[in-house]
Amino acid sequence: MSKVKVFPHDKTVEVRDGVLFLAAVRAAKAALPSKCGGRGACGTCKLKVESTEKLEPLTKTETRMLSVRQVQEGYRLGCQTKVKGDAVVTIPEDPLRRVIRMQLEAARGEEKGE
Ligand code: FES
């Protein structure tokens, strides 16, 4: 069994080695989009993985769906990568949600006269 800690939700779940990170994140009751249902076709299940053990090499699907920069930064597809040892994963903020959050924060700053 391995512990998977999920950020930014700050939740931890214990799962068997070999379980997909997508399933582990869901077991932790954290949200991770998966528009294609885990078939490796959408790329929405991207997450950054820091593991205590060496993960399996990138699958062909991951090589196709992730940029070189994302791979260098430790991103994997949750539907393609299996848990192998304790891990900390970070789910990136949705880009559209980030833009809305930044606009709301800017508007609140204007209201306060900042
Ligand atoms: S769920 Fe679509 S690529 Fe992983």
Short mmCIF file of N, CA and C and ligand atoms in Angstrom, two decimals:
data_model
loop_
_atom_site.label_atom_id
_atom_site.label_comp_id
_atom_site.label_asym_id
_atom_site.label_seq_id
_atom_site.Cartn_x
_atom_site.Cartn_y
_atom_site.Cartn_z
N MET A 1 0.85 -1.19 0.00
CA MET A 1 0.00 0.00 0.00
C MET A 1 0.89 1.25 0.00
N SER A 2 0.42 2.27 -0.68
CA SER A 2 1.16 3.53 -0.77
C SER A 2 0.24 4.69 -0.43
N LYS A 3 0.81 5.72 0.13
CA LYS A 3 0.05 6.93 0.45
C LYS A 3 0.20 7.93 -0.68
N VAL A 4 -0.92 8.47 -1.13
CA VAL A 4 -0.91 9.51 -2.15
C VAL A 4 -1.53 10.76 -1.55
N LYS A 5 -0.73 11.82 -1.50
CA LYS A 5 -1.21 13.10 -0.98
C LYS A 5 -1.56 13.99 -2.16
N VAL A 6 -2.75 14.57 -2.13
CA VAL A 6 -3.27 15.33 -3.27
C VAL A 6 -3.37 16.82 -2.91
N PHE A 7 -2.66 17.64 -3.66
CA PHE A 7 -2.75 19.10 -3.52
C PHE A 7 -3.44 19.68 -4.74
N PRO A 8 -4.15 20.77 -4.69
CA PRO A 8 -4.27 21.67 -3.54
C PRO A 8 -5.35 21.26 -2.55
N HIS A 9 -5.94 20.11 -2.72
CA HIS A 9 -7.02 19.68 -1.84
C HIS A 9 -6.51 19.28 -0.45
N ASP A 10 -5.21 18.99 -0.35
CA ASP A 10 -4.60 18.57 0.90
C ASP A 10 -5.31 17.35 1.49
N LYS A 11 -5.49 16.35 0.64
CA LYS A 11 -6.12 15.10 1.08
C LYS A 11 -5.15 13.96 0.84
N THR A 12 -5.20 12.96 1.68
CA THR A 12 -4.31 11.80 1.55
C THR A 12 -5.15 10.55 1.49
N VAL A 13 -4.74 9.63 0.62
CA VAL A 13 -5.44 8.36 0.49
C VAL A 13 -4.40 7.25 0.43
N GLU A 14 -4.78 6.07 0.92
CA GLU A 14 -3.88 4.92 0.84
C GLU A 14 -4.43 3.97 -0.21
N VAL A 15 -3.59 3.63 -1.18
CA VAL A 15 -4.03 2.76 -2.28
C VAL A 15 -2.98 1.69 -2.56
N ARG A 16 -3.40 0.66 -3.28
CA ARG A 16 -2.47 -0.40 -3.67
C ARG A 16 -1.53 0.13 -4.77
N ASP A 17 -0.30 -0.35 -4.77
CA ASP A 17 0.58 -0.03 -5.89
C ASP A 17 -0.04 -0.60 -7.16
N GLY A 18 0.10 0.11 -8.26
CA GLY A 18 -0.46 -0.33 -9.52
C GLY A 18 -1.79 0.32 -9.86
N VAL A 19 -2.38 1.00 -8.88
CA VAL A 19 -3.63 1.73 -9.15
C VAL A 19 -3.28 2.98 -9.94
N LEU A 20 -4.11 3.37 -10.87
CA LEU A 20 -3.87 4.60 -11.62
C LEU A 20 -4.02 5.82 -10.71
N PHE A 21 -3.22 6.85 -10.98
CA PHE A 21 -3.34 8.08 -10.19
C PHE A 21 -4.73 8.68 -10.31
N LEU A 22 -5.37 8.53 -11.45
CA LEU A 22 -6.73 9.04 -11.60
C LEU A 22 -7.65 8.40 -10.56
N ALA A 23 -7.54 7.11 -10.37
CA ALA A 23 -8.36 6.41 -9.38
C ALA A 23 -7.96 6.80 -7.96
N ALA A 24 -6.67 6.98 -7.73
CA ALA A 24 -6.21 7.36 -6.39
C ALA A 24 -6.74 8.74 -6.01
N VAL A 25 -6.69 9.67 -6.97
CA VAL A 25 -7.19 11.03 -6.70
C VAL A 25 -8.69 10.99 -6.42
N ARG A 26 -9.39 10.19 -7.17
CA ARG A 26 -10.84 10.08 -6.94
C ARG A 26 -11.12 9.42 -5.60
N ALA A 27 -10.30 8.46 -5.22
CA ALA A 27 -10.47 7.82 -3.91
C ALA A 27 -10.25 8.83 -2.78
N ALA A 28 -9.42 9.83 -3.06
CA ALA A 28 -9.17 10.88 -2.07
C ALA A 28 -10.29 11.93 -2.10
N LYS A 29 -11.28 11.70 -2.95
CA LYS A 29 -12.42 12.61 -3.11
C LYS A 29 -11.97 14.01 -3.55
N ALA A 30 -10.97 14.04 -4.43
CA ALA A 30 -10.50 15.28 -5.04
C ALA A 30 -10.92 15.27 -6.51
N ALA A 31 -11.11 16.44 -7.06
CA ALA A 31 -11.58 16.54 -8.44
C ALA A 31 -10.41 16.54 -9.42
N LEU A 32 -10.47 15.65 -10.39
CA LEU A 32 -9.50 15.62 -11.49
C LEU A 32 -10.29 15.35 -12.76
N PRO A 33 -10.34 16.34 -13.67
CA PRO A 33 -11.13 16.14 -14.90
C PRO A 33 -10.63 14.95 -15.71
N SER A 34 -11.53 14.31 -16.41
CA SER A 34 -11.16 13.20 -17.30
C SER A 34 -12.21 13.11 -18.39
N LYS A 35 -12.14 14.08 -19.30
CA LYS A 35 -13.18 14.20 -20.34
C LYS A 35 -13.29 12.98 -21.24
N CYS A 36 -12.19 12.26 -21.46
CA CYS A 36 -12.25 11.10 -22.37
C CYS A 36 -12.50 9.80 -21.62
N GLY A 37 -12.73 9.89 -20.33
CA GLY A 37 -13.02 8.68 -19.56
C GLY A 37 -11.79 7.81 -19.32
N GLY A 38 -10.61 8.40 -19.38
CA GLY A 38 -9.39 7.65 -19.07
C GLY A 38 -8.80 6.92 -20.26
N ARG A 39 -9.14 7.33 -21.47
CA ARG A 39 -8.61 6.66 -22.66
C ARG A 39 -7.33 7.32 -23.20
N GLY A 40 -6.86 8.35 -22.52
CA GLY A 40 -5.62 8.99 -22.96
C GLY A 40 -5.80 9.88 -24.17
N ALA A 41 -7.00 10.40 -24.36
CA ALA A 41 -7.28 11.18 -25.57
C ALA A 41 -7.49 12.67 -25.32
N CYS A 42 -7.66 13.10 -24.06
CA CYS A 42 -8.03 14.51 -23.83
C CYS A 42 -6.94 15.32 -23.12
N GLY A 43 -6.15 14.71 -22.31
CA GLY A 43 -5.10 15.42 -21.58
C GLY A 43 -5.59 16.21 -20.38
N THR A 44 -6.86 16.11 -20.04
CA THR A 44 -7.39 16.90 -18.93
C THR A 44 -7.01 16.34 -17.56
N CYS A 45 -6.48 15.13 -17.52
CA CYS A 45 -6.15 14.50 -16.23
C CYS A 45 -4.69 14.73 -15.84
N LYS A 46 -4.07 15.75 -16.44
CA LYS A 46 -2.66 16.06 -16.13
C LYS A 46 -2.50 16.35 -14.65
N LEU A 47 -1.45 15.84 -14.07
CA LEU A 47 -1.09 16.20 -12.71
C LEU A 47 0.41 16.09 -12.55
N LYS A 48 0.92 16.83 -11.59
CA LYS A 48 2.36 16.83 -11.32
C LYS A 48 2.61 15.80 -10.24
N VAL A 49 3.53 14.87 -10.50
CA VAL A 49 3.77 13.76 -9.57
C VAL A 49 5.18 13.82 -9.00
N GLU A 50 5.25 13.76 -7.68
CA GLU A 50 6.54 13.58 -6.99
C GLU A 50 6.39 12.27 -6.25
N SER A 51 7.20 11.30 -6.61
CA SER A 51 7.07 9.97 -6.02
C SER A 51 8.34 9.57 -5.30
N THR A 52 8.18 8.75 -4.25
CA THR A 52 9.36 8.27 -3.54
C THR A 52 10.08 7.20 -4.35
N GLU A 53 9.36 6.60 -5.29
CA GLU A 53 9.98 5.57 -6.14
C GLU A 53 9.93 6.02 -7.59
N LYS A 54 10.77 5.41 -8.39
CA LYS A 54 10.80 5.75 -9.81
C LYS A 54 9.52 5.24 -10.46
N LEU A 55 8.85 6.13 -11.14
CA LEU A 55 7.61 5.74 -11.83
C LEU A 55 7.95 5.01 -13.11
N GLU A 56 6.96 4.33 -13.64
CA GLU A 56 7.13 3.66 -14.93
C GLU A 56 7.46 4.73 -15.98
N PRO A 57 8.18 4.37 -17.03
CA PRO A 57 8.47 5.35 -18.08
C PRO A 57 7.17 5.89 -18.70
N LEU A 58 7.29 7.05 -19.33
CA LEU A 58 6.13 7.64 -20.01
C LEU A 58 5.58 6.66 -21.03
N THR A 59 4.26 6.60 -21.10
CA THR A 59 3.64 5.78 -22.15
C THR A 59 3.69 6.57 -23.46
N LYS A 60 3.43 5.89 -24.57
CA LYS A 60 3.38 6.58 -25.87
C LYS A 60 2.31 7.66 -25.85
N THR A 61 1.22 7.37 -25.19
CA THR A 61 0.12 8.34 -25.10
C THR A 61 0.58 9.59 -24.37
N GLU A 62 1.30 9.40 -23.26
CA GLU A 62 1.78 10.56 -22.51
C GLU A 62 2.77 11.37 -23.34
N THR A 63 3.64 10.69 -24.05
CA THR A 63 4.62 11.38 -24.89
C THR A 63 3.90 12.25 -25.92
N ARG A 64 2.77 11.75 -26.40
CA ARG A 64 1.99 12.49 -27.40
C ARG A 64 1.22 13.66 -26.77
N MET A 65 0.72 13.47 -25.55
CA MET A 65 -0.19 14.44 -24.95
C MET A 65 0.51 15.52 -24.10
N LEU A 66 1.74 15.25 -23.66
CA LEU A 66 2.43 16.20 -22.79
C LEU A 66 3.56 16.89 -23.54
N SER A 67 3.76 18.17 -23.26
CA SER A 67 4.87 18.90 -23.88
C SER A 67 6.18 18.49 -23.19
N VAL A 68 7.28 18.78 -23.85
CA VAL A 68 8.59 18.48 -23.28
C VAL A 68 8.73 19.18 -21.93
N ARG A 69 8.28 20.43 -21.88
CA ARG A 69 8.38 21.21 -20.64
C ARG A 69 7.56 20.56 -19.52
N GLN A 70 6.35 20.12 -19.85
CA GLN A 70 5.52 19.47 -18.83
C GLN A 70 6.19 18.20 -18.30
N VAL A 71 6.80 17.43 -19.21
CA VAL A 71 7.49 16.20 -18.79
C VAL A 71 8.65 16.56 -17.87
N GLN A 72 9.42 17.59 -18.24
CA GLN A 72 10.55 18.02 -17.41
C GLN A 72 10.10 18.48 -16.04
N GLU A 73 8.90 19.06 -15.97
CA GLU A 73 8.37 19.56 -14.69
C GLU A 73 7.70 18.45 -13.86
N GLY A 74 7.61 17.24 -14.42
CA GLY A 74 7.07 16.11 -13.66
C GLY A 74 5.61 15.82 -13.89
N TYR A 75 5.05 16.40 -14.95
CA TYR A 75 3.63 16.13 -15.22
C TYR A 75 3.45 14.75 -15.84
N ARG A 76 2.37 14.10 -15.49
CA ARG A 76 1.98 12.81 -16.05
C ARG A 76 0.47 12.85 -16.28
N LEU A 77 -0.01 11.89 -17.03
CA LEU A 77 -1.46 11.75 -17.19
C LEU A 77 -1.96 10.80 -16.11
N GLY A 78 -2.94 11.26 -15.35
CA GLY A 78 -3.47 10.45 -14.25
C GLY A 78 -4.08 9.14 -14.71
N CYS A 79 -4.55 9.10 -15.94
CA CYS A 79 -5.21 7.89 -16.45
C CYS A 79 -4.22 6.91 -17.05
N GLN A 80 -2.94 7.28 -17.11
CA GLN A 80 -1.94 6.41 -17.73
C GLN A 80 -0.84 6.00 -16.76
N THR A 81 -0.72 6.71 -15.64
CA THR A 81 0.40 6.51 -14.72
C THR A 81 -0.06 5.79 -13.47
N LYS A 82 0.68 4.76 -13.10
CA LYS A 82 0.31 3.95 -11.94
C LYS A 82 1.09 4.37 -10.69
N VAL A 83 0.43 4.27 -9.57
CA VAL A 83 1.06 4.55 -8.29
C VAL A 83 2.13 3.49 -8.03
N LYS A 84 3.30 3.97 -7.59
CA LYS A 84 4.40 3.06 -7.25
C LYS A 84 5.15 3.70 -6.10
N GLY A 85 4.75 3.41 -4.90
CA GLY A 85 5.34 4.04 -3.73
C GLY A 85 4.58 5.29 -3.33
N ASP A 86 4.91 5.82 -2.17
CA ASP A 86 4.26 7.05 -1.70
C ASP A 86 4.49 8.17 -2.70
N ALA A 87 3.49 9.03 -2.83
CA ALA A 87 3.61 10.10 -3.82
C ALA A 87 2.84 11.33 -3.36
N VAL A 88 3.28 12.46 -3.87
CA VAL A 88 2.57 13.72 -3.69
C VAL A 88 2.21 14.19 -5.09
N VAL A 89 0.93 14.47 -5.30
CA VAL A 89 0.50 14.94 -6.62
C VAL A 89 -0.15 16.30 -6.48
N THR A 90 0.07 17.12 -7.49
CA THR A 90 -0.55 18.44 -7.52
C THR A 90 -1.38 18.55 -8.79
N ILE A 91 -2.64 18.88 -8.59
CA ILE A 91 -3.54 19.06 -9.72
C ILE A 91 -3.47 20.53 -10.12
N PRO A 92 -3.08 20.81 -11.38
CA PRO A 92 -2.95 22.21 -11.79
C PRO A 92 -4.32 22.90 -11.85
N GLU A 93 -4.31 24.19 -11.58
CA GLU A 93 -5.55 24.97 -11.65
C GLU A 93 -6.00 25.07 -13.10
N ASP A 94 -7.28 24.94 -13.32
CA ASP A 94 -7.84 25.09 -14.66
C ASP A 94 -7.51 26.49 -15.18
N PRO A 95 -6.97 26.62 -16.42
CA PRO A 95 -6.55 27.94 -16.92
C PRO A 95 -7.71 28.95 -16.96
N LEU A 96 -8.89 28.53 -17.34
CA LEU A 96 -10.04 29.44 -17.39
C LEU A 96 -10.40 29.90 -15.97
N ARG A 97 -10.39 28.96 -15.04
CA ARG A 97 -10.69 29.31 -13.65
C ARG A 97 -9.66 30.29 -13.10
N ARG A 98 -8.37 30.10 -13.49
CA ARG A 98 -7.31 31.00 -13.02
C ARG A 98 -7.55 32.42 -13.53
N VAL A 99 -7.95 32.56 -14.81
CA VAL A 99 -8.21 33.88 -15.38
C VAL A 99 -9.36 34.54 -14.63
N ILE A 100 -10.43 33.80 -14.38
CA ILE A 100 -11.59 34.35 -13.66
C ILE A 100 -11.19 34.76 -12.24
N ARG A 101 -10.41 33.90 -11.57
CA ARG A 101 -9.98 34.22 -10.21
C ARG A 101 -9.15 35.50 -10.19
N MET A 102 -8.23 35.64 -11.15
CA MET A 102 -7.39 36.83 -11.21
C MET A 102 -8.21 38.09 -11.48
N GLN A 103 -9.22 37.98 -12.37
CA GLN A 103 -10.07 39.13 -12.66
C GLN A 103 -10.89 39.53 -11.43
N LEU A 104 -11.40 38.53 -10.71
CA LEU A 104 -12.17 38.82 -9.50
C LEU A 104 -11.29 39.48 -8.44
N GLU A 105 -10.07 38.98 -8.30
CA GLU A 105 -9.16 39.57 -7.32
C GLU A 105 -8.81 41.01 -7.71
N ALA A 106 -8.63 41.26 -9.01
CA ALA A 106 -8.33 42.62 -9.47
C ALA A 106 -9.52 43.54 -9.22
N ALA A 107 -10.74 43.05 -9.49
CA ALA A 107 -11.94 43.86 -9.27
C ALA A 107 -12.12 44.18 -7.80
N ARG A 108 -11.86 43.21 -6.94
CA ARG A 108 -11.97 43.46 -5.49
C ARG A 108 -10.94 44.48 -5.04
N GLY A 109 -9.75 44.43 -5.64
CA GLY A 109 -8.70 45.39 -5.32
C GLY A 109 -9.11 46.80 -5.72
N GLU A 110 -9.80 46.94 -6.87
CA GLU A 110 -10.28 48.26 -7.33
C GLU A 110 -11.36 48.79 -6.40
N GLU A 111 -12.24 47.89 -5.93
CA GLU A 111 -13.30 48.31 -5.00
C GLU A 111 -12.72 48.87 -3.72
N LYS A 112 -11.62 48.27 -3.27
CA LYS A 112 -11.00 48.72 -2.03
C LYS A 112 -10.08 49.92 -2.25
N GLY A 113 -9.90 50.32 -3.53
CA GLY A 113 -9.05 51.46 -3.85
C GLY A 113 -7.57 51.13 -3.86
N GLU A 114 -7.25 49.87 -4.06
CA GLU A 114 -5.83 49.47 -4.09
C GLU A 114 -5.22 49.73 -5.43
S1 FES B 1 -8.68 11.22 -18.89
FE1 FES B 1 -8.37 11.91 -20.90
S2 FES B 1 -6.22 11.78 -21.15
FE2 FES B 1 -6.55 11.03 -19.14
#
